[in-house]
Short mmCIF file of C-alpha atoms in Angstrom, two decimals:
data_model
loop_
_atom_site.label_atom_id
_atom_site.label_comp_id
_atom_site.label_asym_id
_atom_site.label_seq_id
_atom_site.Cartn_x
_atom_site.Cartn_y
_atom_site.Cartn_z
CA MET A 1 109.42 105.77 107.90
CA SER A 2 105.76 105.04 107.03
CA LYS A 3 103.50 104.01 109.88
CA THR A 4 101.24 100.96 109.72
CA ILE A 5 97.65 101.79 110.63
CA LEU A 6 94.62 99.58 111.36
CA TYR A 7 91.44 100.63 109.57
CA LEU A 8 88.19 99.19 110.95
CA GLU A 9 85.64 99.58 108.18
CA CYS A 10 82.30 99.29 109.98
CA ALA A 11 80.15 99.64 106.85
CA THR A 12 77.97 96.65 107.78
CA GLY A 13 78.22 96.80 111.55
CA ILE A 14 80.56 95.79 114.34
CA SER A 15 80.31 93.46 117.33
CA GLY A 16 82.79 91.86 119.67
CA ASP A 17 82.91 88.52 117.89
CA MET A 18 83.20 90.18 114.47
CA THR A 19 86.18 92.21 115.70
CA VAL A 20 88.02 89.19 117.09
CA ALA A 21 87.36 87.21 113.89
CA ALA A 22 88.63 90.04 111.67
CA LEU A 23 91.82 90.42 113.75
CA LEU A 24 92.46 86.66 113.64
CA ASP A 25 91.96 86.76 109.88
CA LEU A 26 94.42 89.64 109.77
CA GLY A 27 97.10 87.48 111.35
CA ALA A 28 96.72 87.69 115.13
CA SER A 29 98.04 84.53 116.81
CA LYS A 30 95.31 82.03 117.65
CA ILE A 31 97.74 80.19 119.93
CA LYS A 32 98.44 83.33 121.99
CA LEU A 33 94.73 84.14 122.10
CA LEU A 34 93.68 80.72 123.40
CA ALA A 35 96.49 80.71 125.97
CA ALA A 36 95.34 84.10 127.26
CA LEU A 37 91.71 82.95 127.46
CA ASP A 38 92.77 79.77 129.29
CA SER A 39 94.48 81.92 131.91
CA LEU A 40 91.22 83.69 132.83
CA ASN A 41 89.30 82.16 135.71
CA VAL A 42 86.18 81.65 133.58
CA GLU A 43 84.53 78.33 132.76
CA GLY A 44 81.39 77.09 131.09
CA TYR A 45 82.11 77.96 127.47
CA SER A 46 83.90 76.76 124.35
CA VAL A 47 85.48 78.71 121.50
CA THR A 48 85.27 77.82 117.83
CA VAL A 49 87.21 79.53 115.03
CA ARG A 50 86.06 78.58 111.53
CA ARG A 51 85.35 79.93 108.05
CA ALA A 52 81.91 81.32 107.26
CA ASN A 53 80.19 82.80 104.21
CA SER A 54 77.97 85.86 104.33
CA HIS A 55 76.20 86.56 101.04
CA GLY A 56 79.12 85.24 99.02
CA VAL A 57 81.85 86.86 101.15
CA ASP A 58 84.26 84.40 102.79
CA ALA A 59 85.27 85.46 106.29
CA CYS A 60 86.55 84.19 109.61
CA SER A 61 84.00 83.45 112.34
CA PHE A 62 84.72 83.52 116.07
CA ASP A 63 82.06 81.75 118.14
CA VAL A 64 81.68 81.58 121.91
CA GLU A 65 79.30 78.76 122.81
CA LEU A 66 77.97 78.40 126.34
CA GLU A 67 77.02 75.38 128.41
CA HIS A 68 73.25 75.04 128.84
CA GLU A 69 72.92 77.75 126.20
CA HIS A 70 69.35 76.98 125.21
CA GLU A 71 68.23 76.86 128.84
CA HIS A 72 70.07 80.09 129.46
CA GLU A 73 68.53 81.79 126.44
CA HIS A 74 65.09 80.89 127.78
CA GLU A 75 65.93 82.39 131.18
CA LEU A 76 67.11 85.64 129.61
CA GLY A 77 64.20 86.07 127.22
CA HIS A 78 66.21 85.91 123.99
CA HIS A 79 64.46 87.34 120.97
CA GLU A 80 64.32 85.85 117.52
CA HIS A 81 65.21 87.96 114.51
CA GLU A 82 63.87 87.48 111.04
CA HIS A 83 65.21 84.60 109.00
CA GLY A 84 65.53 82.50 112.15
CA HIS A 85 68.76 84.05 113.45
CA HIS A 86 68.89 84.20 117.25
CA HIS A 87 70.85 87.03 118.75
CA GLY A 88 69.92 88.06 122.26
CA HIS A 89 70.67 91.23 124.18
CA ASP A 90 70.25 92.18 127.79
CA HIS A 91 70.54 95.94 127.48
CA ALA A 92 69.94 96.38 131.19
CA ALA A 93 73.42 95.00 131.58
CA LEU A 94 75.71 93.71 128.85
CA GLU A 95 74.64 92.16 125.58
CA HIS A 96 74.83 88.52 124.68
CA GLU A 97 76.42 88.75 121.25
CA HIS A 98 76.75 85.19 120.09
CA ALA A 99 74.19 82.95 118.47
CA HIS A 100 74.16 79.17 118.33
CA GLU A 101 74.55 78.64 114.59
CA ALA A 102 74.77 75.48 112.49
CA HIS A 103 78.35 74.95 111.35
CA GLU A 104 78.11 74.43 107.63
CA HIS A 105 81.87 74.62 107.22
CA GLY A 106 84.51 72.44 108.85
CA HIS A 107 85.70 73.49 112.28
CA GLU A 108 89.15 75.01 112.19
CA HIS A 109 89.36 75.04 115.97
CA HIS A 110 87.12 73.98 118.84
CA HIS A 111 88.49 74.90 122.25
CA GLU A 112 86.70 73.60 125.33
CA HIS A 113 86.40 75.28 128.73
CA GLU A 114 84.09 72.74 130.33
CA HIS A 115 85.96 71.91 133.51
CA GLY A 116 82.93 72.25 135.72
CA HIS A 117 79.26 73.16 135.82
CA HIS A 118 79.27 76.93 135.87
CA HIS A 119 75.68 78.09 136.22
CA PRO A 120 75.04 80.64 133.49
CA HIS A 121 72.78 82.99 135.47
CA VAL A 122 75.54 84.79 137.39
CA HIS A 123 75.60 88.44 138.39
CA ARG A 124 78.92 90.24 138.05
CA ASN A 125 79.69 93.91 138.48
CA LEU A 126 82.59 95.88 137.03
CA ALA A 127 84.80 95.07 140.03
CA ASP A 128 84.23 91.34 139.47
CA VAL A 129 85.09 91.63 135.78
CA THR A 130 88.17 93.68 136.64
CA ALA A 131 89.34 90.99 139.05
CA ILE A 132 88.94 88.33 136.34
CA LEU A 133 90.95 90.33 133.80
CA ASN A 134 93.63 91.17 136.39
CA SER A 135 94.01 87.49 137.30
CA GLY A 136 94.68 86.39 133.72
CA ASP A 137 98.03 86.07 131.99
CA LEU A 138 97.58 89.10 129.71
CA THR A 139 100.22 91.61 128.69
CA PRO A 140 99.91 94.98 130.48
CA HIS A 141 98.74 96.63 127.26
CA ALA A 142 96.10 93.96 126.52
CA ARG A 143 94.79 94.11 130.10
CA GLU A 144 94.65 97.91 130.05
CA LEU A 145 92.73 97.88 126.77
CA ALA A 146 90.26 95.21 127.93
CA LEU A 147 89.55 97.17 131.11
CA LYS A 148 89.09 100.36 129.09
CA ILE A 149 86.53 98.68 126.81
CA PHE A 150 84.57 97.25 129.75
CA GLY A 151 84.66 100.65 131.42
CA ILE A 152 83.15 102.29 128.34
CA VAL A 153 80.30 99.75 128.27
CA ALA A 154 79.69 100.15 132.01
CA GLU A 155 79.50 103.95 131.70
CA ALA A 156 77.03 103.65 128.80
CA GLU A 157 74.81 101.17 130.65
CA SER A 158 75.03 103.27 133.81
CA LYS A 159 73.72 106.30 131.96
CA ALA A 160 71.04 104.29 130.16
CA HIS A 161 69.57 102.90 133.37
CA GLY A 162 70.28 105.69 135.83
CA LYS A 163 72.53 103.63 138.08
CA PRO A 164 76.05 104.27 139.40
CA VAL A 165 78.71 102.41 137.42
CA GLU A 166 79.54 100.18 140.38
CA GLU A 167 75.91 99.01 140.55
CA VAL A 168 75.71 97.94 136.91
CA HIS A 169 75.52 94.14 136.89
CA PHE A 170 76.68 92.17 133.89
CA HIS A 171 74.31 89.34 134.71
CA GLU A 172 73.79 88.13 131.15
CA VAL A 173 75.69 84.85 130.98
CA GLY A 174 77.61 86.14 133.96
CA ALA A 175 79.19 88.24 131.16
CA ILE A 176 81.06 85.11 130.04
CA ASP A 177 80.85 85.71 126.32
CA SER A 178 81.42 89.45 126.73
CA ILE A 179 84.49 88.84 128.89
CA VAL A 180 85.81 86.44 126.25
CA ASP A 181 85.04 88.79 123.33
CA ILE A 182 86.58 91.86 124.95
CA ALA A 183 89.63 90.06 126.30
CA ALA A 184 90.13 88.34 122.94
CA ALA A 185 89.91 91.62 121.01
CA ALA A 186 92.46 93.24 123.35
CA VAL A 187 94.85 90.28 123.08
CA CYS A 188 94.63 90.24 119.27
CA LEU A 189 95.19 93.99 118.95
CA ASP A 190 98.18 93.74 121.27
CA ASP A 191 99.60 90.80 119.31
CA LEU A 192 99.35 92.71 116.03
CA GLY A 193 101.19 95.66 117.59
CA ILE A 194 98.44 98.10 116.65
CA ASP A 195 98.85 101.63 118.02
CA ASP A 196 97.08 103.74 115.39
CA VAL A 197 93.46 102.92 114.46
CA VAL A 198 91.13 104.63 112.00
CA VAL A 199 87.38 104.39 112.59
CA THR A 200 85.49 106.78 110.33
CA GLY A 201 82.07 105.90 111.77
CA LEU A 202 79.56 103.14 112.49
CA SER A 203 76.74 101.92 110.23
CA GLU A 204 73.56 101.12 112.14
CA GLY A 205 70.14 99.80 111.21
CA THR A 206 66.66 100.86 112.27
CA GLY A 207 63.63 99.46 114.09
CA PHE A 208 63.44 97.76 117.46
CA VAL A 209 65.01 94.81 119.25
CA GLU A 210 63.28 92.78 121.92
CA CYS A 211 65.22 92.45 125.14
CA GLN A 212 64.60 91.32 128.69
CA HIS A 213 62.81 94.55 129.57
CA GLY A 214 60.81 94.87 126.34
CA LEU A 215 61.43 96.61 123.03
CA LEU A 216 64.37 98.96 122.61
CA PRO A 217 64.90 101.30 119.64
CA VAL A 218 67.88 100.87 117.33
CA PRO A 219 70.50 102.13 118.03
CA VAL A 220 69.98 100.79 121.53
CA PRO A 221 70.63 103.21 124.42
CA ALA A 222 74.08 101.85 125.25
CA VAL A 223 75.27 102.20 121.65
CA ALA A 224 73.83 105.71 121.39
CA ASN A 225 75.51 106.69 124.67
CA ILE A 226 78.89 105.35 123.54
CA ALA A 227 78.63 107.15 120.19
CA ALA A 228 77.72 110.40 121.95
CA ALA A 229 80.48 110.15 124.56
CA SER A 230 83.23 109.24 122.09
CA GLY A 231 82.17 111.38 119.12
CA LEU A 232 81.76 108.31 116.89
CA PRO A 233 79.66 109.26 113.83
CA LEU A 234 76.61 107.06 113.14
CA ARG A 235 75.28 106.30 109.67
CA ILE A 236 71.72 104.98 109.65
CA LEU A 237 71.13 102.50 106.83
CA PRO A 238 67.70 101.46 105.47
CA VAL A 239 68.07 98.07 107.15
CA GLN A 240 65.82 96.54 109.79
CA GLY A 241 67.84 95.32 112.74
CA GLU A 242 70.75 96.07 115.03
CA MET A 243 74.09 96.24 113.23
CA VAL A 244 76.16 97.67 116.11
CA THR A 245 76.31 96.03 119.54
CA PRO A 246 77.42 97.85 122.69
CA THR A 247 80.59 95.75 122.83
CA GLY A 248 81.38 96.54 119.20
CA ALA A 249 80.80 100.26 119.73
CA ALA A 250 82.94 100.19 122.89
CA ILE A 251 85.83 98.51 121.08
CA ALA A 252 85.67 101.10 118.30
CA ALA A 253 85.56 103.95 120.82
CA ALA A 254 88.43 102.55 122.88
CA VAL A 255 90.89 101.94 120.06
CA ARG A 256 90.15 104.81 117.65
CA THR A 257 93.05 107.27 117.31
CA ARG A 258 92.04 108.73 113.93
CA SER A 259 88.65 109.74 112.56
CA ALA A 260 89.73 109.94 108.90
CA LEU A 261 91.77 107.88 106.49
CA PRO A 262 95.09 109.22 105.18
CA GLU A 263 94.87 111.14 101.92
CA SER A 264 96.80 108.33 100.22
CA PHE A 265 97.65 104.83 101.43
CA THR A 266 98.46 101.28 100.37
CA ILE A 267 96.71 98.19 101.76
CA LYS A 268 99.15 95.69 103.27
CA LYS A 269 96.69 93.06 104.52
CA ILE A 270 92.93 92.49 104.87
CA GLY A 271 91.00 90.54 107.52
CA LEU A 272 87.27 89.78 107.41
CA GLY A 273 85.17 88.95 110.48
CA ALA A 274 81.75 87.37 109.95
CA GLY A 275 78.73 88.41 112.00
CA LYS A 276 75.71 86.27 112.82
CA ARG A 277 72.97 88.57 111.54
CA GLU A 278 70.89 88.46 108.35
CA PHE A 279 70.35 91.86 106.73
CA GLY A 280 70.03 90.84 103.09
CA MET A 281 73.67 91.83 102.54
CA PRO A 282 77.07 90.73 103.85
CA ASN A 283 77.34 91.08 107.64
CA VAL A 284 81.12 91.41 107.75
CA LEU A 285 83.61 93.64 109.55
CA ARG A 286 86.61 94.43 107.35
CA ALA A 287 89.92 95.20 109.07
CA MET A 288 92.78 96.49 106.95
CA LEU A 289 96.41 97.12 107.74
CA ILE A 290 97.28 100.18 105.68
CA GLU A 291 100.42 102.23 105.17
CA GLU A 292 100.22 105.95 104.61
CA THR A 293 101.90 107.09 101.40
CA ALA A 294 102.83 110.50 100.08
CA ALA A 295 100.72 111.85 97.26
CA ALA A 296 102.46 112.26 93.93
CA ASP A 297 102.67 116.04 94.32
CA ALA A 298 103.39 116.03 98.04
CA PRO A 299 106.58 117.66 99.30
CA PRO A 300 109.43 115.32 100.26
CA ALA A 301 109.50 114.02 103.82
CA GLU A 302 113.33 113.93 103.86
CA ILE A 303 115.18 117.17 103.13
CA MET A 304 118.62 118.77 103.42
CA ILE A 305 119.46 121.98 105.25
CA LEU A 306 122.50 123.93 104.01
CA GLU A 307 123.98 126.70 106.16
CA THR A 308 126.85 129.17 105.75
CA ASN A 309 127.94 132.38 107.52
CA ILE A 310 128.61 135.39 105.26
CA ASP A 311 130.17 138.65 106.50
CA ASP A 312 131.62 140.24 103.36
CA SER A 313 128.91 140.17 100.67
CA THR A 314 126.74 143.15 99.79
CA GLY A 315 122.96 143.26 100.14
CA GLU A 316 122.60 143.23 96.36
CA THR A 317 124.77 140.10 96.14
CA LEU A 318 122.75 138.32 98.80
CA GLY A 319 119.43 139.28 97.17
CA LEU A 320 120.60 137.91 93.81
CA ALA A 321 121.85 134.72 95.48
CA MET A 322 118.41 134.10 97.01
CA ASP A 323 116.71 134.50 93.64
CA SER A 324 119.19 132.12 92.05
CA LEU A 325 118.79 129.50 94.77
CA LEU A 326 114.98 129.52 94.46
CA ALA A 327 115.23 129.35 90.67
CA ALA A 328 117.56 126.32 91.03
CA GLY A 329 114.93 124.41 93.05
CA ALA A 330 115.40 125.44 96.67
CA LEU A 331 112.29 124.79 98.79
CA ASP A 332 113.03 127.83 100.94
CA VAL A 333 115.84 130.34 101.52
CA HIS A 334 116.30 132.84 104.33
CA TYR A 335 118.89 135.04 105.99
CA VAL A 336 119.31 135.42 109.75
CA PRO A 337 121.37 138.30 111.22
CA VAL A 338 124.21 136.98 113.42
CA PHE A 339 127.42 138.18 115.06
CA MET A 340 130.52 136.19 114.14
CA LYS A 341 133.95 136.08 115.73
CA LYS A 342 135.59 139.48 116.39
CA ASN A 343 132.03 140.83 116.79
CA ARG A 344 131.52 141.11 113.06
CA PRO A 345 127.84 141.54 112.05
CA ALA A 346 127.04 138.97 109.39
CA TRP A 347 124.29 136.84 107.82
CA LEU A 348 123.47 133.17 108.28
CA LEU A 349 122.28 131.85 104.93
CA ARG A 350 120.02 128.83 105.35
CA VAL A 351 118.76 126.82 102.37
CA ILE A 352 116.14 124.02 102.52
CA CYS A 353 116.26 121.70 99.52
CA ARG A 354 115.88 118.16 98.25
CA GLU A 355 118.95 115.96 98.55
CA ALA A 356 119.16 115.66 94.77
CA ASP A 357 119.39 119.46 94.46
CA VAL A 358 122.35 119.89 96.85
CA PRO A 359 124.97 120.18 94.04
CA ALA A 360 122.97 122.94 92.35
CA MET A 361 122.63 124.81 95.66
CA GLU A 362 126.37 124.54 96.34
CA ARG A 363 127.14 125.90 92.87
CA VAL A 364 125.04 129.02 93.48
CA ILE A 365 126.38 129.62 96.99
CA PHE A 366 130.05 129.29 96.00
CA THR A 367 129.77 131.31 92.76
CA GLU A 368 127.38 134.07 93.80
CA THR A 369 128.40 134.73 97.43
CA SER A 370 131.75 135.06 99.21
CA SER A 371 131.19 131.83 101.19
CA ILE A 372 134.11 129.38 101.19
CA GLY A 373 132.34 126.55 103.09
CA LEU A 374 128.94 125.33 104.23
CA ARG A 375 127.26 122.83 106.55
CA LYS A 376 124.90 120.08 105.28
CA LEU A 377 122.30 118.65 107.66
CA PRO A 378 119.81 115.91 106.73
CA ALA A 379 116.36 116.47 108.29
CA GLY A 380 112.92 114.94 108.31
CA ARG A 381 109.73 116.92 108.24
CA THR A 382 105.97 116.48 108.45
CA CYS A 383 103.86 118.12 105.76
CA LEU A 384 100.10 118.24 105.47
CA ALA A 385 98.52 116.65 102.43
CA ARG A 386 97.70 119.45 100.02
CA THR A 387 96.20 120.21 96.63
CA VAL A 388 95.83 123.48 94.73
CA VAL A 389 92.32 124.38 93.57
CA ASP A 390 91.07 127.17 91.34
CA VAL A 391 88.27 129.43 92.60
CA THR A 392 86.27 132.00 90.68
CA LEU A 393 85.75 135.40 92.33
CA ALA A 394 83.95 138.47 91.09
CA ALA A 395 87.35 139.96 90.26
CA GLY A 396 88.60 136.88 88.42
CA SER A 397 90.22 133.47 89.02
CA ALA A 398 92.58 132.69 91.90
CA LYS A 399 94.43 129.68 93.28
CA VAL A 400 93.97 128.30 96.81
CA LYS A 401 96.07 125.70 98.58
CA LYS A 402 93.82 123.15 100.34
CA CYS A 403 95.52 121.26 103.20
CA THR A 404 94.07 118.41 105.26
CA PHE A 405 94.93 117.03 108.69
CA ASP A 406 93.03 114.50 110.83
CA GLY A 407 89.72 115.15 109.11
CA GLN A 408 90.13 118.94 109.11
CA THR A 409 90.63 121.08 106.00
CA PHE A 410 92.47 124.40 105.82
CA TYR A 411 92.40 126.88 102.93
CA TYR A 412 95.36 129.14 102.12
CA PRO A 413 95.16 131.38 99.02
CA GLU A 414 98.37 131.44 96.95
CA TYR A 415 100.15 134.78 97.45
CA GLU A 416 101.33 135.31 93.87
CA SER A 417 97.88 134.48 92.49
CA ILE A 418 96.11 136.96 94.80
CA LYS A 419 98.81 139.58 94.22
CA ALA A 420 98.38 139.39 90.44
CA LEU A 421 94.56 139.52 90.70
CA ALA A 422 94.71 142.54 93.03
CA ALA A 423 96.98 144.38 90.60
CA ALA A 424 94.73 143.57 87.63
CA SER A 425 91.38 144.30 89.30
CA GLY A 426 92.15 147.09 91.74
CA VAL A 427 90.45 145.16 94.55
CA PRO A 428 92.44 145.28 97.82
CA PHE A 429 94.71 142.28 98.40
CA ALA A 430 93.22 141.56 101.86
CA ASP A 431 89.67 141.41 100.49
CA LEU A 432 90.64 139.02 97.69
CA PHE A 433 92.64 136.84 100.09
CA ARG A 434 89.64 136.47 102.43
CA ASP A 435 87.14 135.90 99.60
CA ALA A 436 89.30 133.23 97.97
CA ALA A 437 89.57 131.19 101.19
CA GLU A 438 85.82 131.49 101.89
CA THR A 439 84.92 130.52 98.32
CA ALA A 440 87.14 127.43 98.39
CA ARG A 441 85.55 126.30 101.65
CA ALA A 442 82.04 126.93 100.35
CA ASN A 443 82.76 124.93 97.18
CA ASP A 444 83.77 121.90 99.27
CA GLU A 445 80.69 122.14 101.50
CA ARG A 446 78.25 122.04 98.62
#
């Protein structure tokens, strides 16, 4: 059965709020999300889910708005980006990812958490954040994922500032919006039942961002540390500004199970999460639920295995039967020496074929061997995506099978092709086999 995969396409950046918005747009339950957030012992914020438009692209927007936000932004030294978009970061701790933005579209949801005056300038360490997440009514999987994401950010900030992880303080907003973003992303991923996630890489901008401790280069240290630790590829675009936040990078690093898309797939659903930045192009995270499909020339995933024991056919008969079975469409045929009852030496004939070819296989076995019965076993199998390419060698042309798996490519020259070329050219088979594989690889790397 085909497996549903989440593809996070980070072509124009990723942040915590963009991720949550994209997952909500993909179908994650807003009711479950808000109930989970309500269960956390965190106050002093409100959540708004609405539609937004980024350079003509309609997307979902997830906003965390804080009490006394303007006063708090002044305390934390928020910087102002071009085009009047505010987006502050405290890279000595954890970034503040959400801007206070005019709502040009109607509110789809405004959820208040204003039960008391929670002073925004609160210092919390990883143990404090862990206690908050452990106290909430989250599923075990959502809690585990949220803690993993926070741990990745803490490790990155620890390395950036030369402090032990336990001494890293998430004092920006008391980490309110980051707690909400990370918990919300974990809850949404859990609700969608996502286990397999493709992240091919992150697109980042250039320049500097102004933070509490001065200017930091883009990508900021925490993002660079997360990318280095997790092996996430970075693509630098000719764009001024920060497209990847530490929370966004940490989410991508925590959930990624694949670094490459399947060779062939169908798109089942698309979710778009709007960012708050202005880059002169859409600032949107696209999340897609995809289903891996077999290529047109791929081998079947479901096969049949036919077996029979033969103790009274000659070697010539068995050799002819193998040729006939392969000519009739068998995927593979082999003989295994066995001892049958009464200690008779015999052969186990095993045929691998498509279900549709079973009648043809039975006809050959019953007419060309002495078998009077066989066993039929359905089986599944996993096959690498493959294509056959032609390569040109000094001795002539040869065929090479190119197989891919999880971003890796393997090159296997076709035996019959190399055999024929060796016979025609006089060049040793082993030399041609090696040269064909190396040439195919070199052609792809050009």
